[in-house]
Coordinates of C-alpha atoms in Angstrom, one line a residue:
M27 CA 0.0 0.0 0.0
A28 CA 2.9 2.3 0.9
S29 CA 4.4 1.7 -2.6
S30 CA 1.1 2.5 -4.3
L31 CA 0.6 5.8 -2.4
R32 CA 4.1 6.8 -3.3
E33 CA 3.5 6.1 -6.9
L34 CA 0.2 8.1 -6.8
R35 CA 2.1 11.1 -5.3
E36 CA 5.0 10.9 -7.9
R37 CA 2.5 10.7 -10.6
R38 CA 0.5 13.7 -9.3
R39 CA 3.7 15.8 -9.2
S40 CA 4.5 14.8 -12.8
V41 CA 1.0 15.8 -14.0
S42 CA 1.2 19.1 -12.0
T43 CA 4.5 19.9 -13.9
T44 CA 3.0 19.1 -17.1
K45 CA 0.0 21.3 -16.4
K46 CA 2.3 24.2 -15.6
I47 CA 4.0 23.8 -19.1
T48 CA 0.7 23.5 -21.1
R49 CA -0.7 26.5 -19.2
A50 CA 2.4 28.6 -20.1
M51 CA 2.2 27.5 -23.7
E52 CA -1.6 28.4 -23.8
L53 CA -0.7 31.9 -22.5
I54 CA 2.1 32.4 -25.0
A55 CA -0.2 31.4 -27.9
A56 CA -2.9 33.7 -26.7
S57 CA -0.5 36.6 -26.6
R58 CA 0.8 35.8 -30.1
I59 CA -2.7 35.5 -31.7
I60 CA -3.3 39.2 -31.0
K61 CA 0.0 40.1 -32.9
A62 CA -0.9 37.8 -35.8
Q63 CA -4.4 39.2 -36.1
Q64 CA -3.0 42.8 -36.0
A65 CA -0.6 41.8 -38.8
A66 CA -3.3 40.4 -41.0
R67 CA -5.5 43.5 -40.4
A68 CA -2.6 45.7 -41.2
A69 CA -2.0 44.0 -44.5
D70 CA -5.6 44.4 -45.6
P71 CA -5.6 48.1 -46.9
Y72 CA -2.6 47.2 -49.3
T73 CA -4.5 44.0 -50.3
R74 CA -7.6 45.8 -51.1
E75 CA -5.9 48.6 -53.2
L76 CA -3.7 46.2 -55.0
T77 CA -6.9 44.1 -55.9
K78 CA -8.7 47.1 -57.2
A79 CA -5.8 48.1 -59.4
V80 CA -5.4 44.5 -60.8
S81 CA -9.1 44.3 -61.3
A82 CA -9.1 47.5 -63.3
L83 CA -6.3 46.2 -65.5
A84 CA -8.1 42.9 -65.9
D85 CA -11.0 44.8 -67.3
V86 CA -8.9 45.8 -70.3
N87 CA -9.9 43.1 -72.6
D88 CA -7.0 43.3 -75.0
L89 CA -4.4 42.6 -72.3
E90 CA -2.6 39.2 -72.0
H91 CA -0.2 37.9 -69.5
P92 CA 1.2 34.4 -68.8
L93 CA -0.1 34.5 -65.2
L94 CA -3.7 35.0 -66.6
R95 CA -3.5 32.4 -69.4
D96 CA -5.6 29.3 -68.6
V97 CA -4.9 25.8 -70.0
E98 CA -7.8 23.6 -70.9
E99 CA -6.0 20.4 -70.1
P100 CA -3.1 21.0 -67.8
R101 CA -0.3 18.3 -67.7
R102 CA 1.5 19.3 -64.5
S103 CA 0.4 21.3 -61.3
A104 CA 2.2 22.4 -58.3
M105 CA 0.8 22.6 -54.7
L106 CA 2.0 24.9 -52.0
I107 CA 1.1 23.3 -48.7
I108 CA 1.3 25.7 -45.6
T109 CA 1.7 23.6 -42.3
S110 CA 3.2 24.5 -38.9
D111 CA 6.8 24.1 -37.8
R112 CA 5.9 22.8 -34.3
G113 CA 3.4 20.4 -33.0
L114 CA 1.1 20.7 -30.0
A115 CA -1.5 22.5 -32.2
G116 CA -4.2 20.0 -32.1
A117 CA -5.3 18.7 -35.7
Y118 CA -4.1 22.0 -37.3
S119 CA -1.4 20.4 -39.6
S120 CA -3.1 17.2 -40.1
N121 CA -6.3 18.9 -41.5
V122 CA -4.1 20.8 -44.0
I123 CA -2.3 17.7 -45.0
K124 CA -5.7 15.8 -45.4
A125 CA -6.9 18.6 -47.7
A126 CA -3.7 18.5 -49.8
E127 CA -4.0 14.7 -50.1
Q128 CA -7.6 15.2 -51.4
L129 CA -6.5 17.7 -54.0
H130 CA -3.5 15.5 -54.9
A131 CA -5.8 12.6 -55.6
K132 CA -8.1 14.9 -57.7
L133 CA -5.3 16.2 -59.8
V134 CA -3.8 12.8 -60.3
G135 CA -7.3 11.5 -61.3
E136 CA -7.4 14.2 -64.0
G137 CA -4.1 12.9 -65.4
Q138 CA -1.7 15.5 -64.0
E139 CA 1.7 15.2 -62.5
V140 CA 1.8 16.9 -59.2
V141 CA 4.8 18.8 -57.6
Q142 CA 5.0 19.4 -53.9
Y143 CA 6.2 22.6 -52.2
I144 CA 6.0 22.7 -48.4
A145 CA 6.0 25.5 -45.9
G146 CA 6.3 24.2 -42.3
Q147 CA 8.4 21.4 -40.7
K148 CA 5.3 19.2 -40.0
G149 CA 4.5 19.0 -43.7
V150 CA 8.1 18.2 -44.6
A151 CA 8.2 15.4 -41.9
Y152 CA 5.0 14.0 -43.3
F153 CA 6.4 13.7 -46.9
D154 CA 9.8 12.7 -45.7
F155 CA 8.4 9.8 -43.6
R156 CA 6.4 8.5 -46.7
Q157 CA 9.4 9.1 -48.9
R158 CA 7.5 11.2 -51.3
P159 CA 9.6 13.9 -53.2
I160 CA 9.5 17.6 -52.2
E161 CA 10.5 20.2 -54.8
E162 CA 11.4 22.7 -52.3
S163 CA 10.5 23.6 -48.7
W164 CA 10.6 26.6 -46.2
T165 CA 10.6 26.3 -42.5
G166 CA 11.1 28.4 -39.4
F167 CA 8.5 31.1 -39.7
S168 CA 5.1 29.4 -39.6
D169 CA 3.8 31.4 -36.6
R170 CA 5.6 34.6 -37.5
P171 CA 5.7 35.0 -41.4
T172 CA 7.0 38.1 -42.9
A173 CA 6.6 39.8 -46.3
A174 CA 10.1 38.7 -47.2
N175 CA 9.2 35.0 -46.5
A176 CA 6.2 35.4 -48.9
K177 CA 8.4 37.1 -51.5
E178 CA 11.0 34.2 -51.3
I179 CA 8.3 31.6 -51.8
A180 CA 6.6 33.6 -54.6
D181 CA 9.8 34.0 -56.6
V182 CA 10.2 30.2 -56.7
L183 CA 6.7 29.4 -57.6
L184 CA 6.5 32.2 -60.3
E185 CA 9.7 30.9 -61.9
K186 CA 8.3 27.5 -61.9
F187 CA 5.0 28.5 -63.4
L188 CA 6.5 30.7 -66.2
A189 CA 8.9 27.8 -67.2
P190 CA 7.8 25.5 -70.1
V191 CA 6.3 22.2 -69.1
E192 CA 9.0 20.4 -71.2
E193 CA 11.7 22.1 -68.9
G194 CA 10.0 21.1 -65.6
G195 CA 7.5 24.0 -65.5
V196 CA 3.9 23.8 -64.2
E197 CA 0.6 25.0 -65.7
Q198 CA -1.4 25.4 -62.6
L199 CA -0.4 26.3 -59.0
H200 CA -2.7 25.5 -56.1
I201 CA -2.2 26.6 -52.5
V202 CA -3.5 24.6 -49.5
S203 CA -3.6 26.5 -46.1
T204 CA -5.9 27.2 -43.2
R205 CA -8.2 30.2 -43.3
F206 CA -8.9 31.9 -39.9
V207 CA -12.6 32.5 -39.4
S208 CA -12.6 32.9 -35.5
M209 CA -10.8 31.8 -32.4
L210 CA -13.0 28.6 -32.5
T211 CA -13.1 28.0 -36.2
Q212 CA -10.1 27.6 -38.6
T213 CA -10.9 25.9 -42.0
A214 CA -8.4 24.1 -44.2
T215 CA -8.9 25.2 -47.8
A216 CA -7.5 24.4 -51.2
R217 CA -7.7 26.9 -54.0
R218 CA -6.1 27.7 -57.3
L219 CA -3.6 30.5 -57.2
L220 CA -2.4 30.4 -60.9
P221 CA -3.5 31.0 -63.6
L222 CA -4.6 34.0 -61.6
V223 CA -8.2 34.7 -60.7
V224 CA -8.7 38.2 -59.5
E225 CA -10.8 38.4 -56.4
D226 CA -12.6 41.6 -55.2
A227 CA -11.6 41.1 -51.6
P228 CA -9.0 39.2 -49.5
V229 CA -9.8 35.5 -48.8
G230 CA -12.6 35.0 -46.3
E231 CA -14.0 38.6 -46.5
E232 CA -16.9 40.0 -48.3
P233 CA -16.3 41.7 -51.8
D234 CA -16.0 45.6 -51.7
S235 CA -19.3 47.1 -53.0
E236 CA -17.5 50.2 -54.2
L237 CA -17.0 50.2 -57.9
N238 CA -13.5 50.3 -59.3
P239 CA -12.6 53.9 -60.3
F240 CA -11.2 54.8 -63.7
Y241 CA -7.4 54.6 -64.0
D242 CA -4.9 56.1 -66.5
F243 CA -1.9 53.8 -66.8
E244 CA 1.6 55.0 -67.3
P245 CA 3.5 54.1 -69.4
N246 CA 0.7 51.8 -70.5
A247 CA -1.6 49.2 -69.2
Q248 CA 0.4 46.2 -70.3
E249 CA 3.6 47.2 -68.5
V250 CA 1.7 48.1 -65.4
L251 CA 0.0 44.6 -65.5
D252 CA 3.5 43.0 -65.9
A253 CA 4.7 44.8 -62.7
L254 CA 1.5 44.4 -60.6
L255 CA 0.7 40.8 -61.2
P256 CA 3.8 39.3 -59.6
M257 CA 3.2 41.7 -56.6
F258 CA -0.4 40.4 -56.6
V259 CA 0.7 36.7 -56.3
T260 CA 3.2 37.6 -53.5
N261 CA 0.3 39.4 -51.7
R262 CA -1.9 36.3 -52.1
I263 CA 0.7 34.1 -50.6
Y264 CA 1.6 36.6 -47.8
T265 CA -2.2 36.7 -46.9
A266 CA -2.3 32.9 -46.8
L267 CA 0.8 32.8 -44.5
L268 CA -0.8 35.3 -42.1
Q269 CA -4.1 33.5 -42.0
A270 CA -2.3 30.3 -41.4
A271 CA -0.2 31.8 -38.5
A272 CA -3.3 33.0 -36.8
S273 CA -4.9 29.6 -37.3
E274 CA -2.0 27.8 -35.9
L275 CA -1.7 29.9 -32.8
A276 CA -5.5 29.7 -32.2
S277 CA -5.3 25.9 -32.6
R278 CA -2.4 25.7 -30.2
Q279 CA -4.1 27.8 -27.6
R280 CA -7.3 25.6 -27.8
A281 CA -5.2 22.4 -27.7
M282 CA -3.1 23.7 -24.7
K283 CA -6.2 24.8 -22.9
S284 CA -7.8 21.4 -23.3
A285 CA -4.5 19.7 -22.1
T286 CA -4.5 22.0 -19.1
D287 CA -8.0 21.2 -18.2
N288 CA -7.4 17.4 -18.6
A289 CA -4.3 17.6 -16.4
Q290 CA -6.3 19.4 -13.7
A291 CA -8.9 16.7 -13.8
L292 CA -6.4 14.0 -13.6
I293 CA -4.7 15.8 -10.6
E294 CA -8.0 15.9 -8.8
Q295 CA -8.5 12.1 -9.5
L296 CA -5.0 11.2 -8.3
T297 CA -5.5 13.3 -5.2
R298 CA -8.6 11.4 -4.4
E299 CA -6.9 8.1 -5.1
A300 CA -3.9 9.1 -2.9
N301 CA -6.3 10.2 -0.1
Q302 CA -8.1 6.8 -0.3
A303 CA -4.8 4.9 -0.4
R304 CA -3.6 6.9 2.8
Q305 CA -6.8 6.2 4.6
A306 CA -6.5 2.6 3.8
E307 CA -2.9 2.7 5.0
I308 CA -4.0 4.4 8.3
T309 CA -6.7 1.9 8.8
Q310 CA -4.4 -1.0 8.3
E311 CA -1.9 0.4 10.8
I312 CA -4.7 1.0 13.4
T313 CA -5.9 -2.6 12.9
E314 CA -2.4 -3.9 13.4
I315 CA -1.9 -1.9 16.6
V316 CA -5.3 -3.0 17.9
G317 CA -4.6 -6.6 17.0
G318 CA -1.1 -6.3 18.7
A319 CA -2.6 -4.8 21.9
S320 CA -5.2 -7.6 22.1
A321 CA -2.5 -10.3 21.7
L322 CA -0.4 -8.6 24.4
A323 CA -3.6 -8.4 26.7
E324 CA -4.4 -12.0 26.1
T325 CA -0.8 -13.0 26.9
A326 CA -0.8 -11.1 30.1
G327 CA -4.1 -12.6 31.2
N328 CA -2.9 -16.2 30.6
E329 CA 0.1 -15.5 32.7

């Protein structure tokens, strides 16, 4: 019984230590979510104005650009999969990977070859474990992405998209990431990024009802389009990274809160079991003392 009581106390101390760690991680994630949301909101004005300008250019019917040219039967597509660098974020990364696998099966079913690009160590580990090729990967910034990170990814993907298929290029580019809806809801989504489809608002927001103003383009609309479209693609990737960062932190906070609550419930259960074990131990000791006293009394009486 003493051994059992000692084991219960050791386990309770271990769970208490774990609870302190999960609680600290919950608070850290909660503080970083605010910064991630502020970064996403700060990028919105630029995104809206850039979208308006590109929409105005897209309305000029005689303009053409490789990033806008659709292919009826694409032969090769690329996927950018945005996951987390660290675990302890619930089903965040697994939901993204699941959506990526569904898109992969769909593209392969259409007869396409699929090239994988991964952002986040969890996605890299998933494909490495299954010995599936990765064209290129980026890690180390999943919860704090910057515009420079987005530019680095966009430059690689644009080069791949603009290259001929015969030289290893792709004809479509898809992005699989998580859209931040609220603190309780984050949705893994897959959408086509290239050939470009100009949206009227950032992903997850309502379109702007204000009509696009008239623009005069200098030196001409085609050159402006050539300059703006790569910026537009970079902005879309940056927006996806910011949304994914906020989603990762929200998922981690929720997972750590659940772990903290479970640890507290386990501590309470172990405390009850330890108290019961201690009571049983005390009862046994009293029984042994009473039994010993009775035996001594009987011995004395016989004498």
